[in-house]
mmCIF file with all atom_site columns, C-alpha atoms in Angstrom:
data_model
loop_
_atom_site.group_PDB
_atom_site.id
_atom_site.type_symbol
_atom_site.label_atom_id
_atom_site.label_alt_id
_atom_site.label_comp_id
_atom_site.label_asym_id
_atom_site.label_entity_id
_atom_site.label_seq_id
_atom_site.pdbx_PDB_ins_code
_atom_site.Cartn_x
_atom_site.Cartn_y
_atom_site.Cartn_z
_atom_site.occupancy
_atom_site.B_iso_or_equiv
_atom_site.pdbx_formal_charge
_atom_site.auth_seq_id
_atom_site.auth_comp_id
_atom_site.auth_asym_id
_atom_site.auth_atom_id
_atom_site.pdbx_PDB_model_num
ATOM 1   C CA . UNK A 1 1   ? -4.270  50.975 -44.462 1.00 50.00 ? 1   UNK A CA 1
ATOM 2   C CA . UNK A 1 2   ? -6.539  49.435 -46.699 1.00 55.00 ? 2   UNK A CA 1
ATOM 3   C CA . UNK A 1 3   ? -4.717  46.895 -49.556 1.00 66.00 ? 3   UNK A CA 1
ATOM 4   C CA . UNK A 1 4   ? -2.904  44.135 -51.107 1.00 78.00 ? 4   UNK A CA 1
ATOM 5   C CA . UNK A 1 5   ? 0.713   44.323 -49.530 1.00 91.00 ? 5   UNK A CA 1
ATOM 6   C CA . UNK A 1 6   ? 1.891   40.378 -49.818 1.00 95.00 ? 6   UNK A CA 1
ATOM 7   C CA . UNK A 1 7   ? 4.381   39.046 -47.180 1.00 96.00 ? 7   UNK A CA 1
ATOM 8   C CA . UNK A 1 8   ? 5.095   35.882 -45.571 1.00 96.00 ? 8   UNK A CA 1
ATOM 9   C CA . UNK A 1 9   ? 4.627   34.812 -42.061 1.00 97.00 ? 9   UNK A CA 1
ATOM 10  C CA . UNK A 1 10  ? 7.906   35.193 -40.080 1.00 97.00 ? 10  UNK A CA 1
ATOM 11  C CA . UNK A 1 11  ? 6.036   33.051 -37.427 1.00 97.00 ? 11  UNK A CA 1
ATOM 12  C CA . UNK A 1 12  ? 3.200   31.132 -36.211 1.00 98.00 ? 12  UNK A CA 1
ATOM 13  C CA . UNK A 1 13  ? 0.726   33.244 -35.042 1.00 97.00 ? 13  UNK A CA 1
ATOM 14  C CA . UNK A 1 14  ? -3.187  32.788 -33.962 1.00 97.00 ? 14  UNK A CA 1
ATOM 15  C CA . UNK A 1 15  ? -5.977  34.175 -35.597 1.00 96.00 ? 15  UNK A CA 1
ATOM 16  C CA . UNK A 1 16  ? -10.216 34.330 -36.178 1.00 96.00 ? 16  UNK A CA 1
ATOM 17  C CA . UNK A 1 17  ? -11.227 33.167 -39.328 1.00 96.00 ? 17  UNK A CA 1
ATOM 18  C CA . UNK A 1 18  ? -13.599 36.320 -41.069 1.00 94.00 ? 18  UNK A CA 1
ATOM 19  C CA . UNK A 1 19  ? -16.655 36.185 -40.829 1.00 92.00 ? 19  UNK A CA 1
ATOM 20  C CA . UNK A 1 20  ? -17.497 32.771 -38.813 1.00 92.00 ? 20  UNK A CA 1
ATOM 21  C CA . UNK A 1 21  ? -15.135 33.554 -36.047 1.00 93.00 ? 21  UNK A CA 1
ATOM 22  C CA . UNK A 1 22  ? -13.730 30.439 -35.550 1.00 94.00 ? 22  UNK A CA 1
ATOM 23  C CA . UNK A 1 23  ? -10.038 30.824 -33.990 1.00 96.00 ? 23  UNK A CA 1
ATOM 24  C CA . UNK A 1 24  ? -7.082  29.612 -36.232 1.00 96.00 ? 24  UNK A CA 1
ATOM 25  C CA . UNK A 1 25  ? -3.618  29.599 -36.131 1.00 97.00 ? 25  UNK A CA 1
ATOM 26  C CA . UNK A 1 26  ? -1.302  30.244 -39.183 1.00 97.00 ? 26  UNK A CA 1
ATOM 27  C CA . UNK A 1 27  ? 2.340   28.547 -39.672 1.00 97.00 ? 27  UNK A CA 1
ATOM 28  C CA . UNK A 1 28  ? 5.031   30.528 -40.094 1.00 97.00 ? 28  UNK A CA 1
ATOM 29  C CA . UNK A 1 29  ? 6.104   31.113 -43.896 1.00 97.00 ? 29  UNK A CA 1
ATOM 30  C CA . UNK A 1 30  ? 2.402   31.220 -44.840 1.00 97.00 ? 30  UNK A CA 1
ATOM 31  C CA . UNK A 1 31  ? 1.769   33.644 -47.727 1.00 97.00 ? 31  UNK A CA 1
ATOM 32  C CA . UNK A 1 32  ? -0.357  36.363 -46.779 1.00 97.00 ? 32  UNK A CA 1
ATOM 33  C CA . UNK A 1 33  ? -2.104  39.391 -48.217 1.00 96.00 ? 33  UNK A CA 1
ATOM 34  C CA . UNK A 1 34  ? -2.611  42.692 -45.912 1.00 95.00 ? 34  UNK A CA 1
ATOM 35  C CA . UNK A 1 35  ? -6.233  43.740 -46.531 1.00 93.00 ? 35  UNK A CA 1
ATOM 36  C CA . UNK A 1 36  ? -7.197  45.818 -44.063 1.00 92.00 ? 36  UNK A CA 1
ATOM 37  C CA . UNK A 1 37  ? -4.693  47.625 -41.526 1.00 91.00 ? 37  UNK A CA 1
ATOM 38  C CA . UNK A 1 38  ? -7.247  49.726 -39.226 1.00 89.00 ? 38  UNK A CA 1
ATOM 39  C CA . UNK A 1 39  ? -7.575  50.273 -35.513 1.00 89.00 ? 39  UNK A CA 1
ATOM 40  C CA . UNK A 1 40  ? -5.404  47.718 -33.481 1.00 91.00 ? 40  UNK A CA 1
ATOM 41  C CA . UNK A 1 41  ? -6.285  45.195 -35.691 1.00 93.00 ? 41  UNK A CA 1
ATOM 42  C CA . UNK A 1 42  ? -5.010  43.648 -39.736 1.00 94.00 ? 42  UNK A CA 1
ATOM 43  C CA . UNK A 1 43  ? -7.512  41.817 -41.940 1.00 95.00 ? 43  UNK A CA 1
ATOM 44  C CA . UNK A 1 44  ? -4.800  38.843 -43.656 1.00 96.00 ? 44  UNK A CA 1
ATOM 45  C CA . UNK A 1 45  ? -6.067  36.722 -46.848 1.00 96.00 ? 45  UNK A CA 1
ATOM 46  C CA . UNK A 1 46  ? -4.081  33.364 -46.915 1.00 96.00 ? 46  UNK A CA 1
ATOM 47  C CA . UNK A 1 47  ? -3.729  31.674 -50.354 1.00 94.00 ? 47  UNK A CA 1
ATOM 48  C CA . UNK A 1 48  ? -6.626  29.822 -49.872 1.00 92.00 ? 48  UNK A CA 1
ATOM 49  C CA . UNK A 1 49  ? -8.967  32.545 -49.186 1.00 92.00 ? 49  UNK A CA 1
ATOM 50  C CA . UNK A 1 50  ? -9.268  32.835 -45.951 1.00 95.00 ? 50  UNK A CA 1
ATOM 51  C CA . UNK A 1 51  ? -10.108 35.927 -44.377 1.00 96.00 ? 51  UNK A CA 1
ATOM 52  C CA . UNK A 1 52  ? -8.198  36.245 -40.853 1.00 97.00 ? 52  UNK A CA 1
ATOM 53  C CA . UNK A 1 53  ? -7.944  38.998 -38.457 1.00 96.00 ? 53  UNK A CA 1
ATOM 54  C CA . UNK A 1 54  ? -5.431  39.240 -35.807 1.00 96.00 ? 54  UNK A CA 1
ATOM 55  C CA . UNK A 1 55  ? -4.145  41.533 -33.362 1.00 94.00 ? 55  UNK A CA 1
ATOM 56  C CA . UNK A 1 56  ? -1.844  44.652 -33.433 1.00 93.00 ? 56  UNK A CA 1
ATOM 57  C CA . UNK A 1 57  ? 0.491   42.095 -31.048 1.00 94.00 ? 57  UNK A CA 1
ATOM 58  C CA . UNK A 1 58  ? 1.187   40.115 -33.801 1.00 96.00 ? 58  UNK A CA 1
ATOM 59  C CA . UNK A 1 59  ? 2.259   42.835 -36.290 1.00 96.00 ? 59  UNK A CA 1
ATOM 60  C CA . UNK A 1 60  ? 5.794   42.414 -36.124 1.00 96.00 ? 60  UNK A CA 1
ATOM 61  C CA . UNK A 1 61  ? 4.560   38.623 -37.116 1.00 97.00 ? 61  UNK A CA 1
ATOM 62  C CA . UNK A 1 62  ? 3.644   40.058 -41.085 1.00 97.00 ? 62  UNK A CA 1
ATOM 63  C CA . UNK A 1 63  ? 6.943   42.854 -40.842 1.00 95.00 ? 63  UNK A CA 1
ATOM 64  C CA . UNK A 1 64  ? 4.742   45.696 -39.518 1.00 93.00 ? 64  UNK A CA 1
ATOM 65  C CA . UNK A 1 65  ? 4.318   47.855 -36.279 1.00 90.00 ? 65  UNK A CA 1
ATOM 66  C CA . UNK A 1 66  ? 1.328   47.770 -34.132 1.00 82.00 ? 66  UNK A CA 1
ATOM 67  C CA . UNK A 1 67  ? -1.291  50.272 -35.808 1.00 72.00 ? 67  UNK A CA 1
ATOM 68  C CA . UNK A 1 68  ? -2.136  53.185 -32.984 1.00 60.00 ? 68  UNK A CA 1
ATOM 69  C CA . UNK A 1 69  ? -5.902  52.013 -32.224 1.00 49.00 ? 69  UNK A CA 1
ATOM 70  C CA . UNK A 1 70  ? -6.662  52.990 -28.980 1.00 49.00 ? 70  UNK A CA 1
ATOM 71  C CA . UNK A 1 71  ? -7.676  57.380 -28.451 1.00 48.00 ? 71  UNK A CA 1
ATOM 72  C CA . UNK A 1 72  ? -4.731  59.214 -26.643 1.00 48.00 ? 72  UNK A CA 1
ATOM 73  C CA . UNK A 1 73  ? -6.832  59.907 -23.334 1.00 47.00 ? 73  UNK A CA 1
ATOM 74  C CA . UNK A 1 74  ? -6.768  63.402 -22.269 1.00 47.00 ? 74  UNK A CA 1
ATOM 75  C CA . UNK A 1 75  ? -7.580  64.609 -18.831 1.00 51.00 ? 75  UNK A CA 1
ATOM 76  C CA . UNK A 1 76  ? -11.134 64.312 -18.493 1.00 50.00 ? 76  UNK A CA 1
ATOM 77  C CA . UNK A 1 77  ? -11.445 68.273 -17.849 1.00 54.00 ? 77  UNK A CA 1
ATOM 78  C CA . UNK A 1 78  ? -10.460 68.917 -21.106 1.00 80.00 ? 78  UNK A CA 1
ATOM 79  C CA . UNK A 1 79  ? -12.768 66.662 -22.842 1.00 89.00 ? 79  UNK A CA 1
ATOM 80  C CA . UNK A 1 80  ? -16.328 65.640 -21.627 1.00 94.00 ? 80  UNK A CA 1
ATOM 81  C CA . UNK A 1 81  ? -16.195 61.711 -21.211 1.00 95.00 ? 81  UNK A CA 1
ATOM 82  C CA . UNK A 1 82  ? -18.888 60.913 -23.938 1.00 95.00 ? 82  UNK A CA 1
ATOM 83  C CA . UNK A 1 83  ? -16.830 62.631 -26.039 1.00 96.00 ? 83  UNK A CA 1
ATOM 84  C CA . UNK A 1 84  ? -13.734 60.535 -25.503 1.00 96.00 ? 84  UNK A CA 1
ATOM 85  C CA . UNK A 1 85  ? -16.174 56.917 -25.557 1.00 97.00 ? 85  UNK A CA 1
ATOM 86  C CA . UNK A 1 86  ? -17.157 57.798 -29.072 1.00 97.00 ? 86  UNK A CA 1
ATOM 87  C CA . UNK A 1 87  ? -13.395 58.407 -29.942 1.00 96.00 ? 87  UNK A CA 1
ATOM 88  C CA . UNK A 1 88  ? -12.930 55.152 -28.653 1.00 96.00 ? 88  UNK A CA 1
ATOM 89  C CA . UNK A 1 89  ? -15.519 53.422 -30.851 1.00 97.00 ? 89  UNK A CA 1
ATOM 90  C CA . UNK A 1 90  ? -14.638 55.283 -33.472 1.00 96.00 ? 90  UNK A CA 1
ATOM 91  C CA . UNK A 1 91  ? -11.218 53.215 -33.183 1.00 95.00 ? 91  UNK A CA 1
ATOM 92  C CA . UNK A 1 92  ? -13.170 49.628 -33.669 1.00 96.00 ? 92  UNK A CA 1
ATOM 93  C CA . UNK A 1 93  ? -13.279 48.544 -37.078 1.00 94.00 ? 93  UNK A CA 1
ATOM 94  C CA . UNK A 1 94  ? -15.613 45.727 -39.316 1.00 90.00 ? 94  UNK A CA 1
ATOM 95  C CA . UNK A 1 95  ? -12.859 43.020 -40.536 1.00 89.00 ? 95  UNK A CA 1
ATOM 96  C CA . UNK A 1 96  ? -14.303 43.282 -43.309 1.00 89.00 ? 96  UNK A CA 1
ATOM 97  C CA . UNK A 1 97  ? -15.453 46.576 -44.221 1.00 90.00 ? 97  UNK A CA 1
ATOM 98  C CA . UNK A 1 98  ? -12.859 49.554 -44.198 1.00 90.00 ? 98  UNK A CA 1
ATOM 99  C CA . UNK A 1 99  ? -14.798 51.555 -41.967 1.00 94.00 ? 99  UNK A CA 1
ATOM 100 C CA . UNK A 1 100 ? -15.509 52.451 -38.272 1.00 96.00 ? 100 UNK A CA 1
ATOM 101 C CA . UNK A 1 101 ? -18.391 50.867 -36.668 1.00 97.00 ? 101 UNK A CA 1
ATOM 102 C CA . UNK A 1 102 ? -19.832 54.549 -35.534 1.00 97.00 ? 102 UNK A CA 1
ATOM 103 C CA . UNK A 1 103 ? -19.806 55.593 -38.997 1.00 97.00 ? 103 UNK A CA 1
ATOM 104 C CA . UNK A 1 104 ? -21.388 51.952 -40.365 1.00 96.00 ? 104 UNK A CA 1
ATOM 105 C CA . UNK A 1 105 ? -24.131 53.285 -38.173 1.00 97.00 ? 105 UNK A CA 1
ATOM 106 C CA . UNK A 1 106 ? -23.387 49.662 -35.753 1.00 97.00 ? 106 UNK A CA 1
ATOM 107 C CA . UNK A 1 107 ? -23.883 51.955 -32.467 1.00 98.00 ? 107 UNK A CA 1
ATOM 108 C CA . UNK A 1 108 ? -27.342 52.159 -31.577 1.00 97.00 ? 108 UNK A CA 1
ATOM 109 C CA . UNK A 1 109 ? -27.248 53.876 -28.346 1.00 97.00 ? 109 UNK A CA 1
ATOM 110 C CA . UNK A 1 110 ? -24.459 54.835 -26.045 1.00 97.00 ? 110 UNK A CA 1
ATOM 111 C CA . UNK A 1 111 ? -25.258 56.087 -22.222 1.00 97.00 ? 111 UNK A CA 1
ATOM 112 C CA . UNK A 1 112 ? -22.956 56.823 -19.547 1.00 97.00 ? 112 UNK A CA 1
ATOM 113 C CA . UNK A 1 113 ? -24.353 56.307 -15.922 1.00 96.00 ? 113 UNK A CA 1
ATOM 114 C CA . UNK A 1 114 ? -22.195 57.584 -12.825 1.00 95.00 ? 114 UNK A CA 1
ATOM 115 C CA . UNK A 1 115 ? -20.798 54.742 -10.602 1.00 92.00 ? 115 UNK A CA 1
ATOM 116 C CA . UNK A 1 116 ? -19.034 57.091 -7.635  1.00 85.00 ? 116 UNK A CA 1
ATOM 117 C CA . UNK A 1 117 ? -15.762 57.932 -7.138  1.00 89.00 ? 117 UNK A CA 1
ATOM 118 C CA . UNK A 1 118 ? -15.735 59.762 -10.254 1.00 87.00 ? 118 UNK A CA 1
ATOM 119 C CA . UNK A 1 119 ? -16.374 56.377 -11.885 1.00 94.00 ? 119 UNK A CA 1
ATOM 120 C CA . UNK A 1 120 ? -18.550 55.660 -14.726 1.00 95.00 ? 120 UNK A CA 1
ATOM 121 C CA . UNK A 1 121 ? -20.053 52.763 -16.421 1.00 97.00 ? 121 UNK A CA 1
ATOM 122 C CA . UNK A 1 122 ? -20.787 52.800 -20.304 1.00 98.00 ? 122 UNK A CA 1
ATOM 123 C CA . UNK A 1 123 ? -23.921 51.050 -21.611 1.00 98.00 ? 123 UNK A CA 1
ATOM 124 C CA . UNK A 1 124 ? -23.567 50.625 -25.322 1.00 98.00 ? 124 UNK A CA 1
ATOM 125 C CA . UNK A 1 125 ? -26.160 48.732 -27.648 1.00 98.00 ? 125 UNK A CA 1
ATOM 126 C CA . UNK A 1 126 ? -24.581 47.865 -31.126 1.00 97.00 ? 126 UNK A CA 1
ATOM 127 C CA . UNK A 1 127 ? -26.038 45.419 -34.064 1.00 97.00 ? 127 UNK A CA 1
ATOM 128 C CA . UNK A 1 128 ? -23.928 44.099 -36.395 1.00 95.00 ? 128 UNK A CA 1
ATOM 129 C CA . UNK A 1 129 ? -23.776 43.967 -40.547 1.00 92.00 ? 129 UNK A CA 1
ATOM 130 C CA . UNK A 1 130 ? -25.435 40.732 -40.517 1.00 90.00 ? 130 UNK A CA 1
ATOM 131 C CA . UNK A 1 131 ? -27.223 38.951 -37.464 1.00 88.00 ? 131 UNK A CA 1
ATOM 132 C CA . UNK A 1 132 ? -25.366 35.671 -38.127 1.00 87.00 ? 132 UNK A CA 1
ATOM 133 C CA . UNK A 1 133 ? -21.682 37.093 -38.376 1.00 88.00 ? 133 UNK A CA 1
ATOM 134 C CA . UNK A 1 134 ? -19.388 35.249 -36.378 1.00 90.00 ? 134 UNK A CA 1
ATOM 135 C CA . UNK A 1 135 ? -17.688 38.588 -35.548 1.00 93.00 ? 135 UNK A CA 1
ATOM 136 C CA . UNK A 1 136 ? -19.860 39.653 -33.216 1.00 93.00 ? 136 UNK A CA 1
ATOM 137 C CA . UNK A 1 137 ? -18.728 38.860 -29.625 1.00 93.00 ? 137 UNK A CA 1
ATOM 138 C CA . UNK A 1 138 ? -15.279 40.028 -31.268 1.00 94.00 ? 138 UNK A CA 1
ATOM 139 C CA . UNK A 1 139 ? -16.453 43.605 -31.946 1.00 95.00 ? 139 UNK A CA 1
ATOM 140 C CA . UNK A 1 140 ? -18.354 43.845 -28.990 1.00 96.00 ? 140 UNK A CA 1
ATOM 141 C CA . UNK A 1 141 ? -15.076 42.566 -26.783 1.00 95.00 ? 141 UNK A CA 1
ATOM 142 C CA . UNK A 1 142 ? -13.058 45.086 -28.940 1.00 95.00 ? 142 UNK A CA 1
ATOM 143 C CA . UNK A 1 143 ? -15.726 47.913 -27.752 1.00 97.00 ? 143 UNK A CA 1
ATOM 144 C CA . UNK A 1 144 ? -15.275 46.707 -24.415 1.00 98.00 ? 144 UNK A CA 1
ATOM 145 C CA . UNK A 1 145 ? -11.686 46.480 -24.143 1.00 96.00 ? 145 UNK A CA 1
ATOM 146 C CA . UNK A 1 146 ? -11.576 49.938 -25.507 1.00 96.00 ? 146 UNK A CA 1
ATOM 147 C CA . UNK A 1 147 ? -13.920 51.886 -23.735 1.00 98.00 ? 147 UNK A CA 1
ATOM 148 C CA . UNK A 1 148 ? -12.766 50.184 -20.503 1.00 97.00 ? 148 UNK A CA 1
ATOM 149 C CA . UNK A 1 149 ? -9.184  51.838 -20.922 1.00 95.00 ? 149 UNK A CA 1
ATOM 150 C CA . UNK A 1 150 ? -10.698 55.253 -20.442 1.00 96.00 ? 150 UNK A CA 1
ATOM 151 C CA . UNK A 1 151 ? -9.851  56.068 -17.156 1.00 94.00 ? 151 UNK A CA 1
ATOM 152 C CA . UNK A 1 152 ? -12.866 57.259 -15.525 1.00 94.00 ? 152 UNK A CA 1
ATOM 153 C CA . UNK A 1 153 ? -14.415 54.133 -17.202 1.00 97.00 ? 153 UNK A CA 1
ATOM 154 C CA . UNK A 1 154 ? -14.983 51.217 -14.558 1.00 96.00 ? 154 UNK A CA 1
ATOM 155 C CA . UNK A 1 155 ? -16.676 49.220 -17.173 1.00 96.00 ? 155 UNK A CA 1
ATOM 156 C CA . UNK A 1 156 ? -18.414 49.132 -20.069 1.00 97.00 ? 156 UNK A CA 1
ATOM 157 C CA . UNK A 1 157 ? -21.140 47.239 -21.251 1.00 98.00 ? 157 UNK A CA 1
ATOM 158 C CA . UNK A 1 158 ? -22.106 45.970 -24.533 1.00 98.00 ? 158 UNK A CA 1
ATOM 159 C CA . UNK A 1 159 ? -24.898 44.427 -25.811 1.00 97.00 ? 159 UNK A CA 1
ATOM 160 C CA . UNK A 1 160 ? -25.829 43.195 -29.149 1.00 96.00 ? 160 UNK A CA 1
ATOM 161 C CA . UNK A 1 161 ? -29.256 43.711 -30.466 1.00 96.00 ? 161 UNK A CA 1
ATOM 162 C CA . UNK A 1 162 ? -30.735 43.276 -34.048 1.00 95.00 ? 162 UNK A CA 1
ATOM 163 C CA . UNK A 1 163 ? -33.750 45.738 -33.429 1.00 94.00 ? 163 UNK A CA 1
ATOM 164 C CA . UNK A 1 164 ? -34.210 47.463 -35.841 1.00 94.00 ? 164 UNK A CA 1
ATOM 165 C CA . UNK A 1 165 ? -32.086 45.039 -38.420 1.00 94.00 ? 165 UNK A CA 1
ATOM 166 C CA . UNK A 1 166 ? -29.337 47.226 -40.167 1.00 94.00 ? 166 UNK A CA 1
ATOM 167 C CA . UNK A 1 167 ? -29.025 48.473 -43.637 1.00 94.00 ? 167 UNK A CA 1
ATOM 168 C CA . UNK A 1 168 ? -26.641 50.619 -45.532 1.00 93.00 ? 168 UNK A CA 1
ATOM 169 C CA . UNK A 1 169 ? -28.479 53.398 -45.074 1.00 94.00 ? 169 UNK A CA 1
ATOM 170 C CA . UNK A 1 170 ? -27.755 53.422 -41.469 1.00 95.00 ? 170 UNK A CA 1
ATOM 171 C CA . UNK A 1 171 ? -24.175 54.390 -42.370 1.00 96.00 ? 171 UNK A CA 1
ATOM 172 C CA . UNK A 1 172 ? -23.065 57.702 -42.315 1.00 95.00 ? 172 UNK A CA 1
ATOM 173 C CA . UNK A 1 173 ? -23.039 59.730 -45.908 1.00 95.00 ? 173 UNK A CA 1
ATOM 174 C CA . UNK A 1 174 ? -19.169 59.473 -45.552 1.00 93.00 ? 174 UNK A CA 1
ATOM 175 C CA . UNK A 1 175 ? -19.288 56.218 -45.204 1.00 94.00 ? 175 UNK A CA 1
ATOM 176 C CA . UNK A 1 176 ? -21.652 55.499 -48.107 1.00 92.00 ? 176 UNK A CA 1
ATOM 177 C CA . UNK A 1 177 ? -19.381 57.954 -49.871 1.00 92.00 ? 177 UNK A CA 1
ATOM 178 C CA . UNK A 1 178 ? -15.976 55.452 -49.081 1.00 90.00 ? 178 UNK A CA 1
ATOM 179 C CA . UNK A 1 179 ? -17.566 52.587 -50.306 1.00 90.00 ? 179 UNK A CA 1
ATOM 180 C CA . UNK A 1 180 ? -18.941 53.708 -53.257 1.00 90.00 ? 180 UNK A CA 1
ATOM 181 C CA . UNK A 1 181 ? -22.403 53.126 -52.255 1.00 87.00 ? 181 UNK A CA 1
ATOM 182 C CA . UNK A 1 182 ? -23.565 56.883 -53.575 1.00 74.00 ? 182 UNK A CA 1
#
């Protein structure tokens, strides 16, 4: 969901502030526009401006239910594993931008290396839109968290680099397409 629903905060709940990613927290009965509904996240505006993500726990908080982020995992003979860690990226989401960070062309590299035990570890290098956004560690703990609930994951690794510096035309043409950039 991508748009301007308006409610009011039935509660308190916490927050990051978009894009310096400073943690907030909003009183209940605080008038709030839904943005951006996408992944296991919701992009809020407050009245003042603010942009504000918060988590899929907090849903019920602005009258919705918990958007399904996370890939349905099936049984790892069905699907190869690198398969299933790009669905799960594919799941993350720029606060700001109404697109997936695969198809914002944010993943630079993705490599699976065998741990035993049928285990695996996932190295993943992303950038971000912007080398200063505050978002950063965010998205890269959202990767985490979600590549990490595979289970033949053990653990995932992320790191952020800014070589080579992104531009829009590392976005996929559907992408471009979406936001009107062709």
């Amino acid at each position: 969901m991508s748009g301007s629903e308006r409610t009011h905060l039935s509660r308190e709940i916490r927050g990051i502030q978009i894009p310096d990613g400073t943690p907030v927290v909003l009183p209940a009965d605080t008038p709030v526009r839904i943005a951006q509904a996408l992944g296991d996240t919701f992009t809020l505006v407050t009245p003042w401006g603010q942009m504000v993500r918060i988590e899929a726990a907090d849903a019920d908080a602005i009258g919705q239910e918990a958007p399904g982020g996370a890939v349905a995992a099936a049984p790892a003979a069905e699907r190869p594993l690198e398969e299933q860690v790009w669905e799960q990226l594919r799941t993350c989401y720029d606060p700001e931008i109404p697109v997936d960070i695969v198809e914002l062309g944010l993943i630079y590299d993705c490599t699976l290396e065998e741990l035993g035990d049928g285990q695996q570890k996932a190295r993943i290098k992303m950038t971000l839109t912007a080398p200063g956004c505050g978002m950063g560690q965010v998205l890269a703990d959202d990767v985490t968290r979600k590549v990490e609930a595979l289970p033949s994951v053990a653990r995932a690794e992320v790191e952020l680099v800014f070589d080579p510096p992104w531009n829009p035309n590392m976005m996929s043409e559907a992408a471009r397409l979406q936001l009107g950039l062709m």
